[in-house]
Amino acid sequence: MTHAIRVHATGGPEVLTWEEVQVPSPARGEVLLRQTAIGLNFIDVYHRTGLYPAPLPFVPGLEGAGVVEAIGEDVAEFQLGDRVAYANPPLGAYAERRVMPADRLVRIPDSITDRQAAAMMLQGMTAQYLLRRTYPVRAGDTVLIHAAAGGVGLLACQWAKHLGATIIGTVGSEDKAELARRHGCDHAILYKTEDFVAQVREITNGAGVPVVYDSVGRDTFLKSLDCLSPLGMMVSFGQSSGKVEPFDTGLLGAKGSLFLTRPSLMTYTAKRADLVAGAAELFEVVATGAVKVEINQTYPLSEAAKAHRDLEARRTTGSTLLLPS
Ligand SMILES: NC(=O)c1ccc[n+]([C@@H]2O[C@H](COP(=O)([O-])OP(=O)(O)OC[C@H]3O[C@@H](n4cnc5c(N)ncnc54)[C@H](OP(=O)(O)O)[C@@H]3O)[C@@H](O)[C@H]2O)c1
């Protein structure tokens, strides 16, 4: 037996209940992990509320780090005692122990701690594919990153800076603006009170930016289109403020033959080679110090509901961990 957070009915944070659960033995191609740290992500909220449906009851969570405790048949790549991390389905990260398909794991290098790995795998590999593959940032680009003090945001600001970009970031408070500035954000805009479209136009001398990385969704989507230069790329990769409303694709033409993509980490890491390459690049920028993982909140795993409340209330910055006892 082990302990885990389970969801029996979708709803508010109160549906996250701490229970004793059975852990299966690892089947063919799987390993059993004793988890040392679990990453909190906004997608966990979408599963909890039912916005992204999952079969009930389920253990939420897509990201963690831990030690291999048992190995199923046909697993050649990992050995007992290996330190590994993941940021993929299947759901089930909010647990002290769990089984995972071995082909979704990466080994954690000696230079990276378990806590760093659990805090950055999902948000950091997202920053990696957004900045290196979806719209490859070049030195000299000016880019707009929404929610710049958030989990993905802080990592993306630092990484884009490392690539030689000028970063415009939006944030919900002056404290967050200061935090974003300390992590590479050249221009922090308080988007609750300031008109970020006007500010972006001013900062870019009217030219607009070649790319917007928009994780906020409903509240920012249409205005983000107005920040783009002709042929610019709108990367709508999240919906922290709610789902983007349906819109007339003619707008993309009218606003300058814009490109629009709605990417997902799951697609970008579906092939094992891409997962391993993305993780390797992430580990490299963290190991060299170009990107720092800011673990700004930790909660006992049993208090996952409190972590969800804080995340949804915009009280968190950087990355957040849930810790098994
Ligand atoms: N597509 C992908 O592959 C992928 C991968 C990872 C994450 N994501 C998405 O990226 C987003 C960020 O994820 P994260 O885990 O790093 O979270 P996060 O950015 O740390 O937290 C969400 C932030 O969004 C901002 N926000 C704006 N309006 C909000 C509202 N109405 N309610 C709550 N927050 C609001 C808040 O920052 P301010 O107070 O500064 O506005 C808040 O701190 C999420 O939407 C997530 O689903 C997508």
mmCIF file of C-alpha atoms and ligand atoms in Angstrom:
data_model
loop_
_atom_site.group_PDB
_atom_site.id
_atom_site.type_symbol
_atom_site.label_atom_id
_atom_site.label_comp_id
_atom_site.label_asym_id
_atom_site.label_seq_id
_atom_site.Cartn_x
_atom_site.Cartn_y
_atom_site.Cartn_z
ATOM 1 C CA MET A 1 0.000 0.000 0.000
ATOM 2 C CA THR A 2 0.988 3.602 -0.541
ATOM 3 C CA HIS A 3 -0.609 7.013 -0.141
ATOM 4 C CA ALA A 4 -1.913 9.141 -2.984
ATOM 5 C CA ILE A 5 -4.254 12.014 -3.744
ATOM 6 C CA ARG A 6 -7.361 10.737 -5.506
ATOM 7 C CA VAL A 7 -10.244 12.414 -7.325
ATOM 8 C CA HIS A 8 -13.610 10.588 -7.172
ATOM 9 C CA ALA A 9 -15.683 13.428 -8.655
ATOM 10 C CA THR A 10 -14.424 16.479 -10.530
ATOM 11 C CA GLY A 11 -14.782 19.881 -8.873
ATOM 12 C CA GLY A 12 -12.965 22.356 -6.643
ATOM 13 C CA PRO A 13 -9.735 21.729 -4.709
ATOM 14 C CA GLU A 14 -11.752 19.900 -2.003
ATOM 15 C CA VAL A 15 -12.134 16.873 -4.328
ATOM 16 C CA LEU A 16 -8.407 16.137 -3.868
ATOM 17 C CA THR A 17 -8.485 13.510 -1.114
ATOM 18 C CA TRP A 18 -5.558 11.817 0.638
ATOM 19 C CA GLU A 19 -5.992 8.040 0.624
ATOM 20 C CA GLU A 20 -4.287 4.716 0.995
ATOM 21 C CA VAL A 21 -4.082 3.042 -2.420
ATOM 22 C CA GLN A 22 -2.735 -0.192 -3.890
ATOM 23 C CA VAL A 23 0.316 0.066 -6.148
ATOM 24 C CA PRO A 24 0.484 -2.598 -8.859
ATOM 25 C CA SER A 25 3.709 -4.445 -9.632
ATOM 26 C CA PRO A 26 5.363 -3.057 -12.755
ATOM 27 C CA ALA A 27 4.103 -4.798 -15.901
ATOM 28 C CA ARG A 28 6.150 -5.398 -19.046
ATOM 29 C CA GLY A 29 7.914 -2.166 -20.032
ATOM 30 C CA GLU A 30 7.159 -0.466 -16.701
ATOM 31 C CA VAL A 31 9.075 0.454 -13.561
ATOM 32 C CA LEU A 32 7.950 1.142 -9.997
ATOM 33 C CA LEU A 33 9.080 4.512 -8.628
ATOM 34 C CA ARG A 34 9.442 5.725 -5.077
ATOM 35 C CA GLN A 35 8.781 9.373 -5.710
ATOM 36 C CA THR A 36 10.852 12.042 -4.007
ATOM 37 C CA ALA A 37 9.198 15.156 -5.480
ATOM 38 C CA ILE A 38 6.143 15.891 -7.604
ATOM 39 C CA GLY A 39 5.617 18.903 -9.863
ATOM 40 C CA LEU A 40 2.461 21.025 -9.648
ATOM 41 C CA ASN A 41 1.147 22.270 -12.996
ATOM 42 C CA PHE A 42 -1.856 24.199 -14.206
ATOM 43 C CA ILE A 43 -2.947 21.212 -16.282
ATOM 44 C CA ASP A 44 -3.590 19.399 -12.961
ATOM 45 C CA VAL A 45 -6.344 21.972 -12.337
ATOM 46 C CA TYR A 46 -7.904 21.195 -15.728
ATOM 47 C CA HIS A 47 -8.000 17.468 -14.868
ATOM 48 C CA ARG A 48 -9.413 18.177 -11.392
ATOM 49 C CA THR A 49 -12.212 20.393 -12.727
ATOM 50 C CA GLY A 50 -13.031 18.066 -15.629
ATOM 51 C CA LEU A 51 -12.079 20.595 -18.330
ATOM 52 C CA TYR A 52 -9.740 17.844 -19.546
ATOM 53 C CA PRO A 53 -11.777 14.675 -18.868
ATOM 54 C CA ALA A 54 -10.110 11.693 -17.139
ATOM 55 C CA PRO A 55 -11.771 8.399 -16.130
ATOM 56 C CA LEU A 56 -12.840 8.487 -12.455
ATOM 57 C CA PRO A 57 -11.502 7.835 -9.925
ATOM 58 C CA PHE A 58 -7.998 9.002 -10.818
ATOM 59 C CA VAL A 59 -4.752 10.067 -9.209
ATOM 60 C CA PRO A 60 -3.834 13.416 -10.791
ATOM 61 C CA GLY A 61 -0.430 14.697 -11.824
ATOM 62 C CA LEU A 62 1.886 14.352 -14.797
ATOM 63 C CA GLU A 63 5.307 15.221 -13.404
ATOM 64 C CA GLY A 64 7.651 13.752 -10.847
ATOM 65 C CA ALA A 65 11.085 12.526 -9.885
ATOM 66 C CA GLY A 66 12.115 9.498 -7.904
ATOM 67 C CA VAL A 67 14.081 6.301 -7.567
ATOM 68 C CA VAL A 68 13.503 3.057 -9.488
ATOM 69 C CA GLU A 69 12.428 0.452 -6.915
ATOM 70 C CA ALA A 70 11.270 -2.431 -9.132
ATOM 71 C CA ILE A 71 11.528 -3.224 -12.825
ATOM 72 C CA GLY A 72 9.107 -5.071 -15.127
ATOM 73 C CA GLU A 73 10.086 -7.339 -18.005
ATOM 74 C CA ASP A 74 11.756 -5.933 -21.116
ATOM 75 C CA VAL A 75 13.145 -2.794 -19.486
ATOM 76 C CA ALA A 76 16.755 -2.493 -20.575
ATOM 77 C CA GLU A 77 17.463 1.188 -20.060
ATOM 78 C CA PHE A 78 16.993 1.511 -16.290
ATOM 79 C CA GLN A 79 18.325 -0.229 -13.199
ATOM 80 C CA LEU A 80 17.273 -0.422 -9.559
ATOM 81 C CA GLY A 81 18.295 2.748 -7.734
ATOM 82 C CA ASP A 82 18.404 4.978 -10.840
ATOM 83 C CA ARG A 83 17.192 8.534 -10.290
ATOM 84 C CA VAL A 84 14.625 9.346 -12.973
ATOM 85 C CA ALA A 85 12.059 11.996 -13.879
ATOM 86 C CA TYR A 86 9.081 12.382 -16.197
ATOM 87 C CA ALA A 87 6.505 14.873 -17.464
ATOM 88 C CA ASN A 88 3.986 12.775 -19.342
ATOM 89 C CA PRO A 89 0.798 10.786 -19.116
ATOM 90 C CA PRO A 90 -0.372 8.476 -17.701
ATOM 91 C CA LEU A 91 -1.863 10.485 -14.835
ATOM 92 C CA GLY A 92 -0.842 9.380 -11.358
ATOM 93 C CA ALA A 93 2.012 11.596 -10.159
ATOM 94 C CA TYR A 94 0.310 12.667 -6.890
ATOM 95 C CA ALA A 95 1.427 9.473 -5.124
ATOM 96 C CA GLU A 96 4.252 8.282 -2.877
ATOM 97 C CA ARG A 97 4.832 5.341 -5.222
ATOM 98 C CA ARG A 98 3.613 4.691 -8.767
ATOM 99 C CA VAL A 99 4.370 2.668 -11.880
ATOM 100 C CA MET A 100 5.445 4.437 -15.072
ATOM 101 C CA PRO A 101 6.191 3.238 -18.608
ATOM 102 C CA ALA A 102 9.984 3.149 -18.802
ATOM 103 C CA ASP A 103 10.023 4.739 -22.257
ATOM 104 C CA ARG A 104 8.564 7.956 -20.758
ATOM 105 C CA LEU A 105 11.380 8.361 -18.199
ATOM 106 C CA VAL A 106 14.701 10.141 -18.403
ATOM 107 C CA ARG A 107 17.668 9.622 -16.119
ATOM 108 C CA ILE A 108 18.459 12.658 -13.927
ATOM 109 C CA PRO A 109 22.088 13.773 -14.360
ATOM 110 C CA ASP A 110 24.282 14.098 -11.244
ATOM 111 C CA SER A 111 24.320 17.891 -11.663
ATOM 112 C CA ILE A 112 20.532 18.106 -11.178
ATOM 113 C CA THR A 113 18.693 17.385 -7.906
ATOM 114 C CA ASP A 114 15.445 15.408 -7.753
ATOM 115 C CA ARG A 115 13.622 18.555 -6.651
ATOM 116 C CA GLN A 116 14.966 20.578 -9.567
ATOM 117 C CA ALA A 117 13.982 17.803 -11.979
ATOM 118 C CA ALA A 118 10.444 17.495 -10.604
ATOM 119 C CA ALA A 119 10.040 21.267 -10.687
ATOM 120 C CA MET A 120 11.237 21.798 -14.244
ATOM 121 C CA MET A 121 10.523 18.766 -16.401
ATOM 122 C CA LEU A 122 7.068 19.820 -17.570
ATOM 123 C CA GLN A 123 7.435 23.595 -17.522
ATOM 124 C CA GLY A 124 11.060 23.499 -18.709
ATOM 125 C CA MET A 125 10.554 21.079 -21.601
ATOM 126 C CA THR A 126 7.606 23.296 -22.556
ATOM 127 C CA ALA A 127 9.910 26.325 -22.591
ATOM 128 C CA GLN A 128 12.359 24.244 -24.644
ATOM 129 C CA TYR A 129 9.946 23.285 -27.409
ATOM 130 C CA LEU A 130 8.252 26.714 -27.491
ATOM 131 C CA LEU A 131 11.513 28.660 -27.851
ATOM 132 C CA ARG A 132 13.536 26.144 -29.848
ATOM 133 C CA ARG A 133 10.973 24.406 -32.062
ATOM 134 C CA THR A 134 7.554 26.143 -32.278
ATOM 135 C CA TYR A 135 9.041 29.559 -33.008
ATOM 136 C CA PRO A 136 12.828 29.242 -32.810
ATOM 137 C CA VAL A 137 13.978 32.411 -31.055
ATOM 138 C CA ARG A 138 16.945 34.152 -32.669
ATOM 139 C CA ALA A 139 19.377 36.629 -31.155
ATOM 140 C CA GLY A 140 17.944 40.099 -31.674
ATOM 141 C CA ASP A 141 14.271 39.028 -31.592
ATOM 142 C CA THR A 142 11.898 40.839 -29.270
ATOM 143 C CA VAL A 143 9.353 38.361 -27.892
ATOM 144 C CA LEU A 144 6.228 38.676 -25.741
ATOM 145 C CA ILE A 145 5.747 36.155 -22.917
ATOM 146 C CA HIS A 146 2.537 36.311 -20.887
ATOM 147 C CA ALA A 147 2.457 35.335 -17.183
ATOM 148 C CA ALA A 148 6.205 35.932 -17.155
ATOM 149 C CA ALA A 149 6.591 35.250 -13.413
ATOM 150 C CA GLY A 150 4.801 31.893 -13.573
ATOM 151 C CA GLY A 151 6.250 28.398 -13.841
ATOM 152 C CA VAL A 152 6.693 28.276 -17.610
ATOM 153 C CA GLY A 153 7.100 32.062 -17.692
ATOM 154 C CA LEU A 154 10.184 32.388 -15.471
ATOM 155 C CA LEU A 155 11.956 29.544 -17.237
ATOM 156 C CA ALA A 156 11.022 30.905 -20.679
ATOM 157 C CA CYS A 157 12.235 34.438 -19.833
ATOM 158 C CA GLN A 158 15.648 33.168 -18.773
ATOM 159 C CA TRP A 159 15.975 30.822 -21.723
ATOM 160 C CA ALA A 160 14.890 33.440 -24.286
ATOM 161 C CA LYS A 161 17.413 35.853 -22.743
ATOM 162 C CA HIS A 162 20.093 33.180 -23.039
ATOM 163 C CA LEU A 163 19.198 32.904 -26.757
ATOM 164 C CA GLY A 164 19.833 36.620 -27.168
ATOM 165 C CA ALA A 165 16.252 37.940 -27.261
ATOM 166 C CA THR A 166 14.741 41.051 -25.720
ATOM 167 C CA ILE A 167 11.822 39.988 -23.549
ATOM 168 C CA ILE A 168 8.567 41.775 -22.937
ATOM 169 C CA GLY A 169 6.639 40.005 -20.180
ATOM 170 C CA THR A 170 3.202 40.517 -18.674
ATOM 171 C CA VAL A 171 2.610 40.006 -14.942
ATOM 172 C CA GLY A 172 -0.196 40.398 -12.411
ATOM 173 C CA SER A 173 1.592 42.471 -9.736
ATOM 174 C CA GLU A 174 4.582 44.719 -9.041
ATOM 175 C CA ASP A 175 6.278 41.933 -7.012
ATOM 176 C CA LYS A 176 5.934 39.613 -9.988
ATOM 177 C CA ALA A 177 7.310 42.329 -12.278
ATOM 178 C CA GLU A 178 10.404 42.572 -10.077
ATOM 179 C CA LEU A 179 10.806 38.782 -10.067
ATOM 180 C CA ALA A 180 10.447 38.597 -13.864
ATOM 181 C CA ARG A 181 13.023 41.392 -14.314
ATOM 182 C CA ARG A 182 15.502 39.438 -12.164
ATOM 183 C CA HIS A 183 15.018 36.516 -14.572
ATOM 184 C CA GLY A 184 15.719 38.214 -17.875
ATOM 185 C CA CYS A 185 12.508 40.110 -18.576
ATOM 186 C CA ASP A 186 13.552 43.466 -20.055
ATOM 187 C CA HIS A 187 10.097 45.093 -20.009
ATOM 188 C CA ALA A 188 7.558 43.905 -17.423
ATOM 189 C CA ILE A 189 3.992 45.085 -18.090
ATOM 190 C CA LEU A 190 1.307 45.001 -15.365
ATOM 191 C CA TYR A 191 -1.471 43.751 -17.642
ATOM 192 C CA LYS A 192 -4.255 44.128 -15.062
ATOM 193 C CA THR A 193 -3.847 47.905 -15.141
ATOM 194 C CA GLU A 194 -1.790 48.690 -18.245
ATOM 195 C CA ASP A 195 -2.657 48.331 -21.936
ATOM 196 C CA PHE A 196 -0.124 45.731 -23.023
ATOM 197 C CA VAL A 197 -0.869 46.190 -26.745
ATOM 198 C CA ALA A 198 0.005 49.894 -26.588
ATOM 199 C CA GLN A 199 3.115 49.130 -24.526
ATOM 200 C CA VAL A 200 4.352 46.479 -26.942
ATOM 201 C CA ARG A 201 3.841 48.854 -29.867
ATOM 202 C CA GLU A 202 5.745 51.564 -28.019
ATOM 203 C CA ILE A 203 8.637 49.313 -26.998
ATOM 204 C CA THR A 204 8.982 47.987 -30.589
ATOM 205 C CA ASN A 205 8.579 51.430 -32.203
ATOM 206 C CA GLY A 206 5.323 50.306 -33.763
ATOM 207 C CA ALA A 207 6.750 47.175 -35.384
ATOM 208 C CA GLY A 208 5.189 44.574 -33.071
ATOM 209 C CA VAL A 209 6.804 41.285 -32.086
ATOM 210 C CA PRO A 210 7.420 38.221 -34.284
ATOM 211 C CA VAL A 211 5.999 35.858 -31.644
ATOM 212 C CA VAL A 212 3.661 35.884 -28.644
ATOM 213 C CA TYR A 213 3.810 32.984 -26.191
ATOM 214 C CA ASP A 214 0.329 33.127 -24.650
ATOM 215 C CA SER A 215 -0.551 30.783 -21.763
ATOM 216 C CA VAL A 216 -3.293 33.013 -20.349
ATOM 217 C CA GLY A 217 -5.915 32.315 -23.042
ATOM 218 C CA ARG A 218 -9.300 34.009 -22.890
ATOM 219 C CA ASP A 219 -8.219 37.325 -21.335
ATOM 220 C CA THR A 220 -5.246 37.928 -23.623
ATOM 221 C CA PHE A 221 -5.810 36.008 -26.875
ATOM 222 C CA LEU A 222 -7.302 38.686 -29.151
ATOM 223 C CA LYS A 223 -5.088 41.457 -27.793
ATOM 224 C CA SER A 224 -2.057 39.252 -28.355
ATOM 225 C CA LEU A 225 -2.864 39.154 -32.081
ATOM 226 C CA ASP A 226 -2.573 42.968 -32.070
ATOM 227 C CA CYS A 227 0.975 42.732 -30.701
ATOM 228 C CA LEU A 228 2.295 40.739 -33.667
ATOM 229 C CA SER A 229 4.226 42.034 -36.654
ATOM 230 C CA PRO A 230 3.087 40.883 -40.127
ATOM 231 C CA LEU A 231 3.587 37.111 -40.576
ATOM 232 C CA GLY A 232 3.996 36.862 -36.803
ATOM 233 C CA MET A 233 3.393 33.651 -34.862
ATOM 234 C CA MET A 234 0.668 33.434 -32.225
ATOM 235 C CA VAL A 235 1.523 30.572 -29.884
ATOM 236 C CA SER A 236 -1.561 29.911 -27.780
ATOM 237 C CA PHE A 237 -0.337 27.227 -25.394
ATOM 238 C CA GLY A 238 -2.540 27.602 -22.323
ATOM 239 C CA GLN A 239 -5.712 28.970 -20.803
ATOM 240 C CA SER A 240 -5.067 29.999 -17.200
ATOM 241 C CA SER A 241 -7.839 32.636 -17.478
ATOM 242 C CA GLY A 242 -10.255 30.348 -19.346
ATOM 243 C CA LYS A 243 -10.749 28.820 -22.774
ATOM 244 C CA VAL A 244 -10.153 30.978 -25.827
ATOM 245 C CA GLU A 245 -13.503 31.908 -27.412
ATOM 246 C CA PRO A 246 -14.169 30.739 -30.984
ATOM 247 C CA PHE A 247 -13.128 33.451 -33.434
ATOM 248 C CA ASP A 248 -13.180 34.327 -37.142
ATOM 249 C CA THR A 249 -9.962 33.079 -38.741
ATOM 250 C CA GLY A 250 -10.283 36.005 -41.165
ATOM 251 C CA LEU A 251 -8.796 38.062 -38.320
ATOM 252 C CA LEU A 252 -5.465 36.343 -38.908
ATOM 253 C CA GLY A 253 -5.473 37.682 -42.458
ATOM 254 C CA ALA A 254 -6.662 41.140 -41.520
ATOM 255 C CA LYS A 255 -4.022 41.524 -38.808
ATOM 256 C CA GLY A 256 -1.095 40.699 -41.105
ATOM 257 C CA SER A 257 -1.224 37.099 -42.434
ATOM 258 C CA LEU A 258 -0.527 35.782 -38.949
ATOM 259 C CA PHE A 259 0.273 32.189 -38.053
ATOM 260 C CA LEU A 260 -1.571 30.527 -35.174
ATOM 261 C CA THR A 261 -0.646 27.338 -33.370
ATOM 262 C CA ARG A 262 -2.038 25.602 -30.298
ATOM 263 C CA PRO A 263 0.875 23.329 -29.350
ATOM 264 C CA SER A 264 1.116 20.677 -26.649
ATOM 265 C CA LEU A 265 4.132 19.205 -24.873
ATOM 266 C CA MET A 266 2.609 15.758 -25.350
ATOM 267 C CA THR A 267 2.885 16.055 -29.159
ATOM 268 C CA TYR A 268 6.383 17.513 -29.016
ATOM 269 C CA THR A 269 7.647 14.681 -26.785
ATOM 270 C CA ALA A 270 5.589 11.824 -28.245
ATOM 271 C CA LYS A 271 8.685 10.339 -29.905
ATOM 272 C CA ARG A 272 11.218 9.112 -27.360
ATOM 273 C CA ALA A 273 14.077 10.748 -29.290
ATOM 274 C CA ASP A 274 12.359 14.143 -28.919
ATOM 275 C CA LEU A 275 11.698 13.565 -25.209
ATOM 276 C CA VAL A 276 15.324 12.668 -24.553
ATOM 277 C CA ALA A 277 16.669 15.553 -26.673
ATOM 278 C CA GLY A 278 14.331 18.104 -25.044
ATOM 279 C CA ALA A 279 15.236 16.950 -21.546
ATOM 280 C CA ALA A 280 18.953 16.953 -22.394
ATOM 281 C CA GLU A 281 18.790 20.579 -23.600
ATOM 282 C CA LEU A 282 16.892 21.542 -20.462
ATOM 283 C CA PHE A 283 19.359 19.807 -18.136
ATOM 284 C CA GLU A 284 22.204 21.510 -20.018
ATOM 285 C CA VAL A 285 20.910 25.096 -19.638
ATOM 286 C CA VAL A 286 20.207 24.477 -15.950
ATOM 287 C CA ALA A 287 23.533 22.757 -15.275
ATOM 288 C CA THR A 288 25.454 25.633 -16.884
ATOM 289 C CA GLY A 289 23.493 28.190 -14.842
ATOM 290 C CA ALA A 290 21.920 29.903 -17.882
ATOM 291 C CA VAL A 291 18.490 29.002 -16.509
ATOM 292 C CA LYS A 292 17.680 28.734 -12.780
ATOM 293 C CA VAL A 293 14.776 26.693 -11.501
ATOM 294 C CA GLU A 294 12.947 28.764 -8.917
ATOM 295 C CA ILE A 295 11.107 26.453 -6.525
ATOM 296 C CA ASN A 296 9.123 29.162 -4.789
ATOM 297 C CA GLN A 297 6.494 26.999 -3.058
ATOM 298 C CA THR A 298 6.524 23.514 -1.533
ATOM 299 C CA TYR A 299 3.599 21.687 0.096
ATOM 300 C CA PRO A 300 3.284 18.251 1.678
ATOM 301 C CA LEU A 301 1.712 15.998 -0.966
ATOM 302 C CA SER A 302 -1.234 15.436 1.385
ATOM 303 C CA GLU A 303 -1.961 19.197 1.139
ATOM 304 C CA ALA A 304 -2.305 19.269 -2.649
ATOM 305 C CA ALA A 305 -5.678 21.040 -2.296
ATOM 306 C CA LYS A 306 -3.961 24.053 -0.717
ATOM 307 C CA ALA A 307 -1.429 24.109 -3.552
ATOM 308 C CA HIS A 308 -4.252 24.123 -6.107
ATOM 309 C CA ARG A 309 -6.002 26.984 -4.298
ATOM 310 C CA ASP A 310 -2.822 29.074 -4.339
ATOM 311 C CA LEU A 311 -2.083 28.323 -8.001
ATOM 312 C CA GLU A 312 -5.584 29.242 -9.138
ATOM 313 C CA ALA A 313 -5.618 32.401 -7.008
ATOM 314 C CA ARG A 314 -2.408 33.590 -8.770
ATOM 315 C CA ARG A 315 -0.522 33.431 -5.448
ATOM 316 C CA THR A 316 2.345 31.270 -6.759
ATOM 317 C CA THR A 317 5.420 32.302 -8.722
ATOM 318 C CA GLY A 318 7.969 30.119 -10.488
ATOM 319 C CA SER A 319 7.653 26.388 -9.851
ATOM 320 C CA THR A 320 5.833 24.504 -7.108
ATOM 321 C CA LEU A 321 6.522 21.073 -5.603
ATOM 322 C CA LEU A 322 4.393 18.579 -3.714
ATOM 323 C CA LEU A 323 6.559 16.532 -1.359
ATOM 324 C CA PRO A 324 5.811 12.976 -0.199
ATOM 325 C CA SER A 325 6.662 12.515 3.490
HETATM 326 N N1 LIG B 1 0.604 23.492 -24.124
HETATM 327 C C1 LIG B 1 1.564 23.051 -23.353
HETATM 328 O O1 LIG B 1 2.391 22.236 -23.798
HETATM 329 C C2 LIG B 1 1.677 23.518 -21.948
HETATM 330 C C3 LIG B 1 2.671 23.012 -21.107
HETATM 331 C C4 LIG B 1 2.799 23.563 -19.820
HETATM 332 C C5 LIG B 1 1.917 24.533 -19.385
HETATM 333 N N2 LIG B 1 0.935 24.943 -20.224
HETATM 334 C C6 LIG B 1 -0.008 25.997 -19.822
HETATM 335 O O2 LIG B 1 0.721 27.148 -19.502
HETATM 336 C C7 LIG B 1 0.042 27.862 -18.483
HETATM 337 C C8 LIG B 1 1.009 28.157 -17.370
HETATM 338 O O3 LIG B 1 1.271 26.967 -16.633
HETATM 339 P P1 LIG B 1 2.103 26.991 -15.299
HETATM 340 O O4 LIG B 1 1.963 25.654 -14.673
HETATM 341 O O5 LIG B 1 3.449 27.535 -15.578
HETATM 342 O O6 LIG B 1 1.250 28.041 -14.422
HETATM 343 P P2 LIG B 1 1.670 29.506 -13.941
HETATM 344 O O7 LIG B 1 1.987 30.338 -15.147
HETATM 345 O O8 LIG B 1 2.697 29.392 -12.894
HETATM 346 O O9 LIG B 1 0.340 30.001 -13.258
HETATM 347 C C9 LIG B 1 -0.656 30.627 -13.967
HETATM 348 C C10 LIG B 1 -0.428 32.144 -14.044
HETATM 349 O O10 LIG B 1 -1.293 32.658 -15.046
HETATM 350 C C11 LIG B 1 -1.614 33.978 -14.745
HETATM 351 N N3 LIG B 1 -3.061 34.194 -14.869
HETATM 352 C C12 LIG B 1 -3.632 35.132 -15.666
HETATM 353 N N4 LIG B 1 -4.969 35.118 -15.531
HETATM 354 C C13 LIG B 1 -5.254 34.149 -14.629
HETATM 355 C C14 LIG B 1 -6.470 33.680 -14.065
HETATM 356 N N5 LIG B 1 -7.658 34.205 -14.408
HETATM 357 N N6 LIG B 1 -6.409 32.681 -13.154
HETATM 358 C C15 LIG B 1 -5.229 32.129 -12.800
HETATM 359 N N7 LIG B 1 -4.040 32.544 -13.314
HETATM 360 C C16 LIG B 1 -4.043 33.543 -14.221
HETATM 361 C C17 LIG B 1 -1.157 34.252 -13.292
HETATM 362 O O11 LIG B 1 0.006 35.063 -13.353
HETATM 363 P P3 LIG B 1 -0.186 36.662 -13.227
HETATM 364 O O12 LIG B 1 -0.771 36.922 -11.878
HETATM 365 O O13 LIG B 1 1.185 37.204 -13.404
HETATM 366 O O14 LIG B 1 -1.108 37.051 -14.346
HETATM 367 C C18 LIG B 1 -0.826 32.874 -12.770
HETATM 368 O O15 LIG B 1 0.197 32.896 -11.798
HETATM 369 C C19 LIG B 1 -1.179 27.048 -18.110
HETATM 370 O O16 LIG B 1 -2.290 27.520 -18.816
HETATM 371 C C20 LIG B 1 -0.799 25.665 -18.589
HETATM 372 O O17 LIG B 1 -1.903 24.860 -18.843
HETATM 373 C C21 LIG B 1 0.800 24.457 -21.484
#
